[in-house]
Amino acid sequence: MTRRLLPRFVRKRYAVKFALALGLVTLAIAAVGGYSYLHANEVIGEETRDGLVTNAEIQAQNLDEWLTRMEVQMRSISESAAFQSGDDRDINLYLWSVVERDRDIDAAYYIDTRNETVLTSTGSASVASAESVTTYYGRQEFTALAQQSHGDVVISDPFRPSEGAAPVLLFATTIPERPNRAVIAVANLRDISETHLHDINAGRFVVVDAAGTVVLAEDESRLLETDALETTRYDSASGFVPGQSLGDSKTEVGFARMEAHDWVVTSRVPTGEAYALRADILTQILATLFVVGAGAALLAATIGRDTVDAVRTLGSSARELTDGNLDVAIDRDREDEFGDLYEAFDVMRVSLRDQILDAERAREEAESARREAWDEKEASERRRRHLERTAEAYGEVMRACADGDLAERIDPDEESEAMAEVARSFNEMMADVQERNEQLRTVSNVLSHDLRNPLNVAVGRAELLADETESDHVEPLVESLDRIDAIIDDALVLALQRRVEDTLPVALSDVARRSWTHVDTGDATLVVDENPRFAADPDLAAHVFENLFRNSVEHGSTGSRIPSDDAVEHGSTGNRTVSGDAVEHGDDGVTVTVGALGDARGFYVEDDGPGIPESDRASVLEPGYTTNRAGGGTGFGLPIVLQVADAHGWDLTLCESASGGARFELSDVERVGRDTDDAASLV
């Protein structure tokens, strides 16, 4: 795309493109250099200005800390024990120790503000005597300064106590609980300037008050002089004043106002020294641009020219090779990279014929391979379609077997040994399943007909024997025969009920009460909380409730209860109140409650017996497991419940009821229609 934007005469000549590219690079470097020049000028200027302001702010903070320390020092002096005692000798000694200890205090005075007299004083004579201070400053003004403090520290304006004396600053405060007494400390501004004004590269600090008087300065001669820079330029808390004519040269000024006193701290650097680094950097940038330009010109005159000649020669040789002239002469005398390129061209020329022949052979081989691949693809596609048809046929047979037609078999696919092996294995498996299913049906027929007929005869004979004979063996005989009958019923359900084909709407209350009548419940009580309708096989649903009721009654009454350590399929005893209806039971009665699960779409059956230990809850669902075999338990009741639930697609959960008894929840039950009007009922 970029090439199309260039004129044709540029695109066709490497020398022009080389010159154009070199010119653009030189121009880009110049542009970057120019931008760097301007940017460096701006950045260094900003850094210089920020540095001056920052220096002023730091110095202002240091002086704020000094003034704050002096105020704290004055309060400490006024509250000392010497001043509280009022003894002049103690006060004089204490003031002397303060002056000796604090180098920022050159002299101190203890005065009577009412009589305007100095009671005692101490300090350096180079600052001022008590008389010269009071004489210059005015006795009334001097004492008034102390009177104004009222417990606070008051700072005077800077002044010279006498001709030739050092400029000073007074700190005054009254003595607590000592009327008309005050203490004044004198600070030498020359010493303060030397001690508290920090050095700054190529510049100086100057501190002025609100009137424009120089309060602190590194140049002692400027103290108490009027500053050349007007105070109106300090129009903010901190800032920068550029290019001020202060003295013989222009000066850059950064300033910051103090917080502890109405002073302004300025940091001043001559303009030439402030921007010296900027001038050096800009000079270096210009020198760099000049060197780059000269280097580009030299590159164009030497390497560029040689490169253009070499490219022209290579282009001419390439065109000859393109036209089929494989005998073109190529210069191989150069020893640089272009010499290597010339040699490569020559090697290419020599090997080109072999490559053409190899290409022809490769083309023929590729064509042959393409035909073979196409044939293999067609064969693979045929195998795929055949496998799909075979898999579909296998699937139809498997679905038929799953639906109950166990006589269906798969015709083995002879084209695929793997699929044929699947078919043979499936046919063998289904033959075995069909054989076992027939055996199961035979056993079921024996149980339901051949065994039940003589069992019915035995039961009738036992009942006649009970009427005709009084014997202790008759009742156990009848119970054993009844147990055999129950085992047959349970075995038939376990053996034959694997799937539910058709379902009908069943009311929870109806199937529960009907099943209750088929169980010997004794003193037990049935409570039905809700009456939803659900889809089920009515006969199989009855097996669920009958076995759950039988479990609660047999293991929940006190007459048949076993010790708690061996409790399995247990119910409950005792007096309970269920569903808001008070029902009194005998000591042997257990209450069985049936209700809906609500959001879980199902129902539950629970009792108020001692419950089933958590460690036994998995075992009780295994066929033949019972702890009440002596009482007639078969161990098939709860497995039948589980099998019927699986046949319907329900989930069975065994847990603990609110009263501590056993609770069986059957969830994921299909609800049909609306709940019936039959409310909670008791049986």
XYZ file of C-alpha atoms in Angstrom:
683
model
C 0.000 0.000 0.000
C 2.873 2.383 0.864
C 4.605 1.654 -2.454
C 1.535 2.692 -4.425
C 1.662 6.133 -2.818
C 5.138 6.754 -4.280
C 5.597 8.134 -7.805
C 6.570 5.637 -10.465
C 10.074 7.039 -11.033
C 10.744 6.614 -7.290
C 9.462 3.047 -7.197
C 11.654 2.051 -10.171
C 14.951 3.470 -8.832
C 16.628 2.147 -5.710
C 18.982 5.147 -5.549
C 16.046 7.562 -5.365
C 14.335 5.443 -2.721
C 17.576 5.250 -0.725
C 18.050 9.014 -0.881
C 14.395 9.594 -0.004
C 14.544 7.180 2.942
C 17.785 8.728 4.212
C 16.293 12.199 3.895
C 13.145 11.151 5.763
C 15.207 9.565 8.527
C 17.333 12.708 8.813
C 14.180 14.851 8.877
C 12.620 12.599 11.531
C 15.747 12.817 13.678
C 15.748 16.588 13.271
C 12.060 16.720 14.224
C 12.646 14.554 17.280
C 15.679 16.654 18.186
C 13.710 19.849 17.805
C 10.911 18.488 19.904
C 13.439 17.312 22.491
C 14.981 20.800 22.434
C 11.648 22.468 23.124
C 10.523 19.823 25.594
C 13.810 19.934 27.518
C 13.592 23.721 27.622
C 10.093 23.493 29.096
C 10.772 20.602 31.488
C 14.002 22.037 32.877
C 12.295 25.408 33.288
C 9.439 23.798 35.218
C 11.854 21.801 37.350
C 13.850 24.960 38.128
C 10.715 26.860 39.122
C 9.382 23.934 41.172
C 12.773 23.577 42.863
C 12.828 27.227 43.926
C 9.276 27.027 45.299
C 10.015 23.742 47.071
C 13.160 25.203 48.670
C 11.164 28.191 49.879
C 8.428 25.936 51.294
C 10.969 23.756 53.121
C 12.721 26.834 54.569
C 9.353 28.306 55.607
C 8.496 25.067 57.378
C 11.862 25.104 59.198
C 11.325 28.706 60.373
C 7.762 27.844 61.448
C 9.197 25.072 63.571
C 11.781 27.506 65.027
C 9.151 30.114 65.978
C 6.951 27.381 67.473
C 9.909 26.128 69.496
C 10.628 29.664 70.747
C 7.010 30.078 71.841
C 7.145 26.792 73.726
C 10.490 27.853 75.264
C 9.040 31.200 76.447
C 6.045 29.496 78.065
C 8.404 27.053 79.767
C 10.537 29.960 81.091
C 7.528 31.877 82.424
C 6.171 28.800 84.195
C 9.533 27.834 85.786
C 9.941 27.542 89.569
C 12.365 30.527 89.681
C 9.752 32.967 88.355
C 7.042 31.470 90.542
C 9.207 32.040 93.626
C 9.737 35.716 92.776
C 13.320 35.714 94.104
C 15.415 38.068 91.946
C 18.598 36.094 92.520
C 16.991 32.819 91.454
C 15.421 34.540 88.470
C 18.761 36.053 87.410
C 20.519 32.679 87.676
C 17.724 30.962 85.765
C 17.789 33.592 82.971
C 21.567 33.214 82.754
C 21.216 29.417 82.380
C 18.582 29.876 79.648
C 20.823 32.243 77.656
C 23.792 29.891 78.076
C 21.761 26.834 77.059
C 19.767 28.213 74.093
C 21.962 29.665 71.352
C 18.912 31.321 69.742
C 18.445 33.572 72.834
C 21.206 36.190 73.216
C 19.668 38.127 76.127
C 16.727 37.927 78.545
C 14.924 40.509 80.707
C 12.652 40.256 83.730
C 10.515 43.443 83.829
C 7.829 45.186 85.833
C 5.183 46.102 83.287
C 3.408 48.484 85.627
C 6.443 50.629 86.526
C 8.037 50.005 83.095
C 11.317 49.013 84.678
C 13.795 46.193 84.134
C 14.102 44.154 87.334
C 16.972 41.985 86.157
C 18.671 41.070 82.855
C 21.383 38.856 81.438
C 22.924 38.160 78.083
C 25.453 39.188 75.483
C 26.550 42.807 75.538
C 27.027 42.620 71.751
C 23.264 42.575 71.386
C 22.222 45.396 73.704
C 22.073 46.395 77.332
C 18.763 46.605 79.115
C 18.900 50.379 78.995
C 19.673 50.612 75.287
C 16.860 48.223 74.398
C 14.300 50.092 76.443
C 15.653 53.473 75.354
C 15.508 52.679 71.654
C 12.320 50.724 71.619
C 10.616 53.088 74.041
C 9.957 52.168 77.618
C 6.201 52.249 77.233
C 6.272 50.250 73.993
C 8.706 47.820 75.542
C 6.488 47.067 78.541
C 3.330 47.231 76.447
C 4.668 44.356 74.370
C 4.719 42.210 77.500
C 1.354 43.486 78.672
C -0.228 42.438 75.355
C 0.734 38.803 75.792
C -1.829 37.916 78.475
C -0.230 34.505 78.858
C 0.568 34.144 75.137
C 3.918 34.766 73.460
C 4.141 38.080 71.551
C 6.778 38.706 68.856
C 8.027 42.265 68.198
C 8.969 43.864 64.907
C 12.690 43.558 64.107
C 14.839 46.620 65.096
C 18.312 47.763 66.118
C 18.471 48.768 69.825
C 21.194 51.331 69.106
C 23.447 52.568 66.369
C 25.827 49.786 65.325
C 24.029 47.168 67.435
C 22.919 43.854 65.961
C 19.345 43.655 64.619
C 17.139 41.847 67.135
C 13.717 40.318 67.596
C 11.904 40.251 70.969
C 9.765 37.405 72.367
C 7.624 38.499 75.373
C 5.151 36.767 77.704
C 3.684 37.426 81.179
C 4.448 35.410 84.307
C 1.475 33.230 85.373
C -0.005 34.323 88.726
C 2.564 37.175 88.965
C 0.707 40.406 88.086
C 2.694 43.098 86.260
C 5.626 40.749 85.682
C 6.907 39.603 82.308
C 9.922 37.992 80.688
C 11.440 39.087 77.362
C 13.960 37.125 75.278
C 16.160 38.792 72.623
C 17.116 36.901 69.409
C 20.022 38.122 67.246
C 18.756 38.142 63.644
C 22.297 37.790 62.269
C 22.825 34.589 64.296
C 19.355 33.325 63.434
C 20.031 33.900 59.715
C 23.310 32.048 59.906
C 21.886 29.166 61.949
C 18.462 28.595 60.407
C 18.824 29.606 56.747
C 20.079 26.570 54.871
C 22.386 26.718 51.892
C 20.953 26.724 48.378
C 22.989 26.067 45.224
C 23.919 29.316 43.468
C 21.293 31.260 45.424
C 20.222 32.715 48.738
C 17.256 32.825 51.086
C 15.681 36.157 52.043
C 12.845 36.467 54.606
C 10.690 39.617 54.589
C 7.823 40.779 56.790
C 4.487 42.221 55.708
C 6.027 45.703 55.320
C 8.690 44.428 52.946
C 11.517 44.680 55.486
C 14.225 42.050 55.294
C 14.015 40.077 58.543
C 16.451 37.240 57.820
C 19.077 37.011 55.082
C 22.345 35.220 54.446
C 23.772 38.581 53.391
C 24.035 40.445 56.730
C 24.048 43.852 55.043
C 20.480 43.342 53.857
C 18.975 42.895 57.359
C 16.306 45.524 58.202
C 16.609 46.946 54.669
C 13.570 47.401 52.465
C 13.430 44.571 49.941
C 13.638 45.467 46.240
C 10.800 43.063 45.418
C 7.383 44.436 46.286
C 5.287 42.375 48.701
C 2.341 42.547 46.287
C 4.075 39.870 44.194
C 3.478 37.360 47.023
C -0.192 36.895 46.179
C -0.597 33.270 47.316
C 0.593 30.804 49.929
C 3.506 29.836 47.650
C 4.553 30.549 44.113
C 7.149 31.715 41.607
C 8.142 35.208 40.430
C 10.167 34.976 37.167
C 12.933 37.243 35.882
C 13.067 40.029 38.517
C 15.700 42.771 38.208
C 17.236 42.624 41.663
C 20.625 44.290 41.621
C 22.848 43.918 38.575
C 21.148 40.836 37.076
C 17.833 39.162 36.680
C 16.809 36.785 39.451
C 14.353 33.876 39.641
C 12.358 33.972 42.883
C 10.372 31.222 44.601
C 8.368 32.167 47.707
C 6.300 30.576 50.484
C 4.375 32.208 53.325
C 5.021 31.097 56.896
C 2.168 29.872 59.062
C 3.546 30.784 62.523
C 4.187 34.490 61.648
C 3.397 37.013 58.920
C 6.679 36.503 57.085
C 7.442 35.408 53.534
C 10.432 33.155 52.751
C 12.000 33.653 49.308
C 14.642 31.544 47.538
C 16.547 33.629 44.971
C 18.868 32.387 42.209
C 20.292 34.438 39.313
C 18.557 33.571 36.063
C 21.757 32.545 34.288
C 22.726 30.129 37.042
C 19.171 28.833 37.485
C 18.943 27.752 33.843
C 22.604 26.821 33.324
C 21.750 23.127 33.043
C 19.098 23.895 30.470
C 21.578 25.777 28.290
C 24.081 22.905 28.472
C 21.474 20.302 27.516
C 20.118 22.365 24.649
C 23.653 22.900 23.330
C 24.255 19.153 23.429
C 21.001 18.480 21.553
C 21.974 20.908 18.780
C 25.420 19.343 18.558
C 23.846 15.896 18.305
C 21.565 17.027 15.477
C 24.540 18.449 13.592
C 26.495 15.206 13.980
C 23.491 13.173 12.793
C 23.088 15.340 9.713
C 26.767 15.115 8.844
C 26.728 11.348 9.358
C 23.726 10.981 7.060
C 25.469 12.930 4.329
C 28.609 10.818 4.702
C 26.538 7.623 4.630
C 24.832 8.702 1.426
C 28.143 9.546 -0.288
C 29.898 6.272 0.564
C 27.857 3.252 1.558
C 24.744 4.473 -0.160
C 26.437 4.906 -3.528
C 28.168 1.550 -3.307
C 24.936 -0.159 -2.293
C 23.059 1.360 -5.222
C 25.680 0.124 -7.702
C 25.563 -3.393 -6.216
C 21.763 -3.485 -6.338
C 21.772 -2.406 -9.992
C 24.216 -5.186 -10.883
C 22.157 -7.800 -9.017
C 18.973 -6.555 -10.659
C 20.474 -6.901 -14.119
C 21.663 -10.469 -13.361
C 18.253 -11.407 -11.946
C 16.506 -10.206 -15.109
C 18.866 -12.339 -17.209
C 18.019 -15.401 -15.095
C 14.334 -14.588 -15.386
C 14.633 -14.537 -19.164
C 16.144 -18.037 -19.037
C 19.790 -17.098 -19.594
C 21.449 -19.440 -17.105
C 24.930 -18.618 -18.570
C 24.938 -14.999 -17.401
C 28.300 -13.947 -15.897
C 28.188 -12.939 -12.230
C 31.097 -11.070 -10.579
C 32.316 -13.004 -7.547
C 35.361 -10.853 -6.663
C 33.680 -8.766 -3.908
C 34.492 -9.806 -0.336
C 31.618 -8.152 1.526
C 28.007 -9.224 1.975
C 27.235 -8.310 -1.621
C 30.034 -10.701 -2.659
C 28.228 -13.415 -0.708
C 25.030 -12.441 -2.497
C 26.750 -12.615 -5.903
C 28.064 -16.062 -5.034
C 24.605 -17.150 -3.954
C 23.236 -15.984 -7.306
C 25.862 -18.039 -9.084
C 25.092 -21.119 -7.003
C 21.430 -20.564 -7.747
C 22.159 -20.378 -11.453
C 24.118 -23.647 -11.350
C 21.501 -25.525 -9.351
C 18.440 -24.068 -11.050
C 18.286 -26.768 -13.694
C 18.415 -29.520 -11.056
C 15.732 -27.768 -9.094
C 13.517 -27.550 -12.175
C 13.902 -31.280 -12.745
C 13.264 -32.007 -9.066
C 10.195 -29.810 -9.194
C 8.822 -31.720 -12.145
C 9.364 -35.049 -10.417
C 7.831 -33.706 -7.212
C 4.804 -32.451 -9.157
C 4.227 -35.885 -10.653
C 4.617 -37.568 -7.251
C 2.246 -35.061 -5.685
C -0.333 -35.715 -8.369
C -0.069 -39.435 -7.760
C -0.351 -38.948 -4.003
C -3.365 -36.718 -4.534
C -5.150 -39.416 -6.514
C -4.334 -42.025 -3.861
C -5.550 -39.701 -1.095
C -8.777 -39.094 -2.988
C -9.366 -42.830 -3.388
C -8.637 -43.369 0.324
C -11.005 -40.550 1.227
C -13.830 -42.149 -0.781
C -13.162 -45.524 0.855
C -13.105 -43.889 4.306
C -16.386 -42.139 3.577
C -17.966 -45.456 2.563
C -16.740 -47.078 5.782
C -18.086 -44.167 7.811
C -21.549 -44.409 6.259
C -21.548 -48.179 6.755
C -20.567 -47.783 10.444
C -23.313 -45.198 10.953
C -25.913 -47.583 9.490
C -24.547 -50.447 11.600
C -24.571 -48.332 14.774
C -28.143 -47.249 14.062
C -29.219 -50.901 13.606
C -27.412 -51.893 16.835
C -29.117 -49.017 18.643
C -32.588 -50.096 17.511
C -32.020 -53.633 18.811
C -30.639 -52.335 22.132
C -33.598 -49.983 22.582
C -36.004 -52.862 21.885
C -34.266 -54.998 24.519
C -34.366 -52.093 26.962
C -38.107 -51.826 26.335
C -38.563 -55.493 27.310
C -38.246 -57.410 24.044
C -35.421 -59.690 25.170
C -35.710 -61.911 22.076
C -34.231 -59.257 19.767
C -30.650 -59.913 18.601
C -27.986 -57.991 16.668
C -26.826 -59.198 13.258
C -22.970 -58.983 13.522
C -21.301 -56.622 11.058
C -18.809 -58.720 9.096
C -16.997 -55.677 7.649
C -15.813 -54.469 11.078
C -14.369 -57.001 13.486
C -14.761 -54.567 16.403
C -18.452 -54.002 15.675
C -18.949 -57.752 15.116
C -17.363 -58.444 18.527
C -19.745 -55.898 20.110
C -22.713 -57.646 18.490
C -21.605 -61.124 19.603
C -20.960 -59.917 23.186
C -24.341 -58.191 23.301
C -26.162 -61.260 21.952
C -24.460 -63.495 24.518
C -25.338 -61.072 27.300
C -28.991 -60.809 26.217
C -29.244 -64.607 25.911
C -28.013 -64.899 29.475
C -30.416 -62.146 30.602
C -33.324 -63.842 28.849
C -32.425 -67.188 30.390
C -32.185 -65.672 33.870
C -35.423 -63.775 33.321
C -37.182 -67.013 32.413
C -35.712 -68.667 35.491
C -36.975 -65.740 37.593
C -40.450 -66.051 36.109
C -40.410 -69.771 36.823
C -39.434 -69.150 40.437
C -42.138 -66.471 40.696
C -44.754 -68.883 39.334
C -43.647 -71.509 41.828
C -43.919 -68.991 44.653
C -47.240 -67.532 43.545
C -49.038 -70.798 42.596
C -47.287 -74.029 43.429
C -46.124 -72.896 46.879
C -49.047 -70.686 47.833
C -51.700 -73.419 47.271
C -50.238 -75.866 49.818
C -49.516 -72.866 52.070
C -53.191 -71.891 52.021
C -54.101 -75.510 52.854
C -51.616 -75.461 55.728
C -53.048 -72.190 57.060
C -56.602 -73.597 56.921
C -55.552 -76.771 58.693
C -53.730 -74.750 61.347
C -56.847 -72.648 61.981
C -58.995 -75.805 62.289
C -56.395 -77.289 64.598
C -56.564 -74.132 66.740
C -60.349 -74.533 67.034
C -60.156 -78.232 67.913
C -57.047 -78.383 70.062
C -55.590 -76.314 72.828
C -51.880 -76.538 72.288
C -48.973 -74.148 72.790
C -47.631 -75.152 69.383
C -50.631 -73.989 67.342
C -50.095 -70.210 67.628
C -46.367 -70.345 66.679
C -47.352 -72.573 63.765
C -49.930 -70.051 62.492
C -47.441 -67.189 62.900
C -44.801 -69.102 60.961
C -47.244 -69.799 58.128
C -48.224 -66.089 58.054
C -44.559 -65.186 57.923
C -44.056 -67.541 54.955
C -46.986 -65.856 53.200
C -45.493 -62.389 53.831
C -42.120 -63.546 52.549
C -43.774 -64.826 49.338
C -45.526 -61.474 48.774
C -42.312 -59.549 49.372
C -40.286 -61.867 47.146
C -42.773 -61.464 44.275
C -42.572 -57.685 44.474
C -38.786 -57.755 44.606
C -38.594 -60.216 41.725
C -41.140 -58.791 39.289
C -41.492 -55.059 39.797
C -38.687 -53.374 37.922
C -40.536 -50.754 35.860
C -43.771 -48.824 36.083
C -45.495 -48.721 32.701
C -48.774 -46.972 33.532
C -49.598 -44.552 36.357
C -52.847 -43.094 37.698
C -53.595 -40.049 39.846
C -53.431 -41.187 43.487
C -54.551 -39.139 46.499
C -52.073 -39.306 49.384
C -54.783 -39.552 52.029
C -56.646 -42.346 50.202
C -53.663 -44.626 49.638
C -52.344 -43.973 53.175
C -55.630 -44.814 54.948
C -56.286 -47.816 52.709
C -52.773 -49.159 53.368
C -53.210 -48.545 57.118
C -56.157 -50.951 57.169
C -53.997 -53.714 55.668
C -51.457 -53.552 58.521
C -51.868 -54.836 62.059
C -51.412 -51.410 63.701
C -52.472 -52.224 67.246
C -52.598 -49.031 69.342
C -50.744 -46.957 66.730
C -52.210 -43.718 65.331
C -52.057 -42.405 61.747
C -52.052 -38.654 61.053
C -52.356 -37.307 57.473
C -51.262 -33.645 57.338
C -51.884 -32.877 53.653
C -53.565 -34.610 50.718
C -51.777 -33.934 47.400
C -52.402 -35.996 44.285
C -49.491 -37.692 42.582
C -48.904 -40.082 39.667
C -48.184 -43.702 40.665
C -49.113 -47.337 40.236
C -51.793 -47.645 42.976
C -50.882 -51.235 43.924
C -47.167 -50.518 44.126
C -47.800 -47.280 46.029
C -49.790 -49.346 48.554
C -46.754 -51.604 49.050
C -44.713 -48.484 49.946
C -47.107 -47.290 52.643
C -47.864 -50.775 54.017
C -44.184 -51.573 54.508
C -43.395 -48.154 56.005
C -46.394 -48.428 58.374
C -45.438 -51.982 59.325
C -41.867 -50.812 60.020
C -43.063 -48.004 62.329
C -45.614 -50.164 64.169
C -43.376 -53.214 64.632
C -40.325 -51.246 65.788
C -41.958 -48.232 67.387
C -44.273 -49.851 69.990
C -42.886 -50.679 73.408
C -44.015 -54.275 73.079
C -41.675 -54.957 70.178
C -38.962 -52.343 70.724
C -35.396 -53.535 70.943
C -32.561 -51.856 72.854
C -31.361 -48.563 71.441
C -27.940 -49.914 70.581
C -29.502 -52.396 68.109
C -32.329 -50.165 66.852
C -33.124 -50.632 63.176
C -36.387 -49.641 61.397
C -37.688 -48.182 64.667
C -40.826 -46.269 65.552
C -41.839 -44.553 68.829
C -43.848 -44.737 72.047
C -45.261 -42.210 74.395
C -47.981 -39.593 74.276
C -47.696 -37.088 71.367
C -49.615 -34.144 69.920
C -49.661 -34.245 66.100
C -50.967 -31.700 63.517
C -52.505 -29.532 66.182
C -54.951 -32.302 67.335
C -54.316 -33.653 70.800
C -54.444 -37.445 70.763
C -53.786 -39.469 73.872
C -52.269 -42.887 73.385
C -51.497 -45.733 75.600
C -47.981 -46.472 76.660
C -47.593 -48.870 73.679
C -48.965 -46.503 70.974
C -46.824 -44.929 68.214
C -47.913 -41.988 66.038
C -47.240 -42.226 62.298
C -47.504 -39.001 60.264
C -47.911 -38.719 56.478
C -47.554 -35.380 54.672
C -46.346 -33.542 51.563
C -42.759 -32.277 51.115
C -43.800 -29.068 49.384
C -41.084 -27.671 47.113
C -39.358 -31.081 46.942
C -42.459 -32.497 45.138
C -43.016 -35.578 47.181
C -44.279 -36.931 50.498
C -42.905 -38.286 53.753
C -43.791 -40.928 56.356
C -42.408 -40.433 59.889
C -43.013 -41.680 63.411
C -42.192 -40.534 66.917
C -40.252 -43.650 67.868
C -36.579 -43.831 68.873
C -35.409 -43.540 65.250
C -32.751 -45.391 63.280
C -29.076 -44.822 64.147
C -27.198 -43.098 61.353
C -24.687 -45.954 61.187
C -27.518 -48.460 60.337
C -29.417 -46.383 57.743
C -27.601 -47.878 54.760
C -27.934 -51.458 56.047
C -31.703 -51.368 56.590
C -32.256 -50.950 52.825
C -30.435 -54.191 52.030
C -32.678 -57.230 51.338
C -32.900 -59.672 54.263
C -31.408 -57.312 56.869
C -33.546 -57.124 60.042
C -33.047 -56.961 63.806
C -36.580 -58.216 64.501
C -36.417 -61.657 62.935
C -37.697 -63.219 66.142
C -40.792 -60.993 65.882
C -41.532 -62.010 62.294
C -39.420 -59.481 60.427
C -38.357 -60.612 56.926
C -35.879 -57.869 56.091
C -37.649 -57.246 52.761
C -39.996 -54.392 53.722
C -37.667 -51.410 53.282
C -35.878 -52.897 50.229
C -39.334 -53.179 48.616
C -39.929 -49.484 49.359
C -36.606 -48.644 47.712
C -37.369 -50.841 44.669
C -40.834 -49.340 44.143
C -39.380 -45.838 44.475
C -36.731 -46.641 41.845
C -39.383 -48.121 39.547
C -41.294 -44.809 39.710
C -38.152 -42.677 39.418
C -38.504 -41.358 42.975
C -35.646 -40.548 45.386
C -35.776 -42.222 48.831
C -34.080 -40.490 51.790
C -33.891 -41.898 55.333
C -33.404 -39.299 58.077
C -34.610 -38.311 61.543
C -38.017 -36.778 62.347
C -38.463 -33.670 64.489
C -39.389 -35.887 67.469
C -36.323 -38.097 66.995
C -38.110 -40.949 65.223
C -37.595 -42.433 61.765
C -38.500 -40.268 58.732
C -38.683 -41.564 55.125
C -38.836 -38.888 52.375
C -39.803 -39.746 48.765
C -38.983 -36.784 46.536
C -39.089 -35.942 42.830
C -42.656 -37.307 42.712
C -44.834 -36.127 39.832
C -47.765 -34.063 41.143
C -51.016 -34.220 39.152
C -54.070 -31.993 39.425
C -54.857 -30.048 42.591
C -54.766 -31.210 46.202
C -57.986 -32.838 47.297
C -60.253 -31.237 49.857
C -59.579 -33.959 52.404
C -57.718 -32.063 55.141
C -55.544 -33.457 57.922
C -57.076 -36.629 59.307
C -56.567 -39.048 62.158
C -57.062 -42.802 62.015
